[in-house]
Amino acid sequence: MRALLFTAFATLALAGSAIAEPMPTVASVEVKLSPELQKKAAEEYGVRDVERLAAELRKDVEREMHRTGVLAGGRLELTLVDARPNRPTFKQLGDTPGLSMESFGVGGAKIEGRAISVDGEVTPVRYDWYETDIRQSRLTTTWSDAEYAINRFAYQLGRGNVYARR
């Protein structure tokens, strides 16, 4: 009986605190691909893979904006400028018969855009990261370094660290 009563009070206390603190409105995030990356996607990497990276960028940035409350009510317009895979993509494997999934190289990504605050102030945003040591690429998946760059961008953006210098 005591356990049931304690659980009921704990549930009410948690529900009350959730009602008392409204969730901040999350910044809207728009992600597009640069014309160069669209061309590379169509001719070399495969459109599906690159569009998945753009969707991951949007999801990761929205998650961090929600978590930190940075740019609440504002808007982010991002462009995935470049992405390089660590291993051959499905399309590359299909287009080049002798290519092996065991092939690997350094990858990464470049992101640019602008953050628009609620009051209309526009701040340019830039971030890029590419692996420089091929020894780090041996045990990676196809887009490991690009995904790492996207995750780091979202994390840094959520803390206000990737705004471009004016």
PDB file of N, CA and C in Angstrom, residues 26-31 57-59 61-63 65 74-78 157:
ATOM      1  N   VAL A  26      11.554  24.816 -30.747  1.00  0.00           N
ATOM      2  CA  VAL A  26      12.785  24.417 -31.413  1.00  0.00           C
ATOM      3  C   VAL A  26      12.951  25.220 -32.696  1.00  0.00           C
ATOM      4  N   ALA A  27      14.183  25.545 -33.029  1.00  0.00           N
ATOM      5  CA  ALA A  27      14.471  26.235 -34.279  1.00  0.00           C
ATOM      6  C   ALA A  27      14.088  25.335 -35.450  1.00  0.00           C
ATOM      7  N   SER A  28      13.508  25.922 -36.482  1.00  0.00           N
ATOM      8  CA  SER A  28      13.220  25.127 -37.672  1.00  0.00           C
ATOM      9  C   SER A  28      14.522  24.966 -38.459  1.00  0.00           C
ATOM     10  N   VAL A  29      14.719  23.788 -39.001  1.00  0.00           N
ATOM     11  CA  VAL A  29      15.968  23.461 -39.690  1.00  0.00           C
ATOM     12  C   VAL A  29      15.648  23.033 -41.115  1.00  0.00           C
ATOM     13  N   GLU A  30      16.276  23.711 -42.054  1.00  0.00           N
ATOM     14  CA  GLU A  30      16.135  23.368 -43.473  1.00  0.00           C
ATOM     15  C   GLU A  30      17.519  22.970 -43.983  1.00  0.00           C
ATOM     16  N   VAL A  31      17.606  21.817 -44.627  1.00  0.00           N
ATOM     17  CA  VAL A  31      18.889  21.332 -45.150  1.00  0.00           C
ATOM     18  C   VAL A  31      18.738  21.087 -46.641  1.00  0.00           C
ATOM     19  N   LEU A  57      21.805  15.112 -40.963  1.00  0.00           N
ATOM     20  CA  LEU A  57      22.204  16.458 -40.552  1.00  0.00           C
ATOM     21  C   LEU A  57      21.030  17.194 -39.927  1.00  0.00           C
ATOM     22  N   ARG A  58      19.887  17.156 -40.582  1.00  0.00           N
ATOM     23  CA  ARG A  58      18.698  17.842 -40.059  1.00  0.00           C
ATOM     24  C   ARG A  58      18.288  17.260 -38.710  1.00  0.00           C
ATOM     25  N   LYS A  59      18.257  15.940 -38.610  1.00  0.00           N
ATOM     26  CA  LYS A  59      17.841  15.273 -37.373  1.00  0.00           C
ATOM     27  C   LYS A  59      18.796  15.596 -36.218  1.00  0.00           C
ATOM     28  N   VAL A  61      20.898  18.164 -35.882  1.00  0.00           N
ATOM     29  CA  VAL A  61      20.833  19.579 -35.510  1.00  0.00           C
ATOM     30  C   VAL A  61      19.554  19.859 -34.729  1.00  0.00           C
ATOM     31  N   GLU A  62      18.433  19.321 -35.175  1.00  0.00           N
ATOM     32  CA  GLU A  62      17.176  19.511 -34.428  1.00  0.00           C
ATOM     33  C   GLU A  62      17.292  18.953 -33.011  1.00  0.00           C
ATOM     34  N   ARG A  63      17.920  17.786 -32.867  1.00  0.00           N
ATOM     35  CA  ARG A  63      18.099  17.185 -31.545  1.00  0.00           C
ATOM     36  C   ARG A  63      18.897  18.099 -30.623  1.00  0.00           C
ATOM     37  N   MET A  65      19.434  21.372 -30.969  1.00  0.00           N
ATOM     38  CA  MET A  65      18.716  22.637 -30.746  1.00  0.00           C
ATOM     39  C   MET A  65      17.641  22.441 -29.681  1.00  0.00           C
ATOM     40  N   GLY A  74      13.930  30.401 -33.751  1.00  0.00           N
ATOM     41  CA  GLY A  74      14.619  30.901 -34.936  1.00  0.00           C
ATOM     42  C   GLY A  74      14.587  29.898 -36.073  1.00  0.00           C
ATOM     43  N   ARG A  75      15.492  30.109 -37.017  1.00  0.00           N
ATOM     44  CA  ARG A  75      15.507  29.256 -38.203  1.00  0.00           C
ATOM     45  C   ARG A  75      16.958  29.012 -38.622  1.00  0.00           C
ATOM     46  N   LEU A  76      17.235  27.818 -39.066  1.00  0.00           N
ATOM     47  CA  LEU A  76      18.542  27.455 -39.604  1.00  0.00           C
ATOM     48  C   LEU A  76      18.380  27.029 -41.048  1.00  0.00           C
ATOM     49  N   GLU A  77      19.152  27.624 -41.924  1.00  0.00           N
ATOM     50  CA  GLU A  77      19.175  27.233 -43.331  1.00  0.00           C
ATOM     51  C   GLU A  77      20.573  26.700 -43.604  1.00  0.00           C
ATOM     52  N   LEU A  78      20.690  25.390 -43.760  1.00  0.00           N
ATOM     53  CA  LEU A  78      21.984  24.742 -43.904  1.00  0.00           C
ATOM     54  C   LEU A  78      22.147  24.127 -45.289  1.00  0.00           C
ATOM     55  N   LEU A 157      27.207  23.514 -32.730  1.00  0.00           N
ATOM     56  CA  LEU A 157      26.174  24.512 -33.001  1.00  0.00           C
ATOM     57  C   LEU A 157      25.266  24.689 -31.786  1.00  0.00           C
TER      58      LEU A 157
END
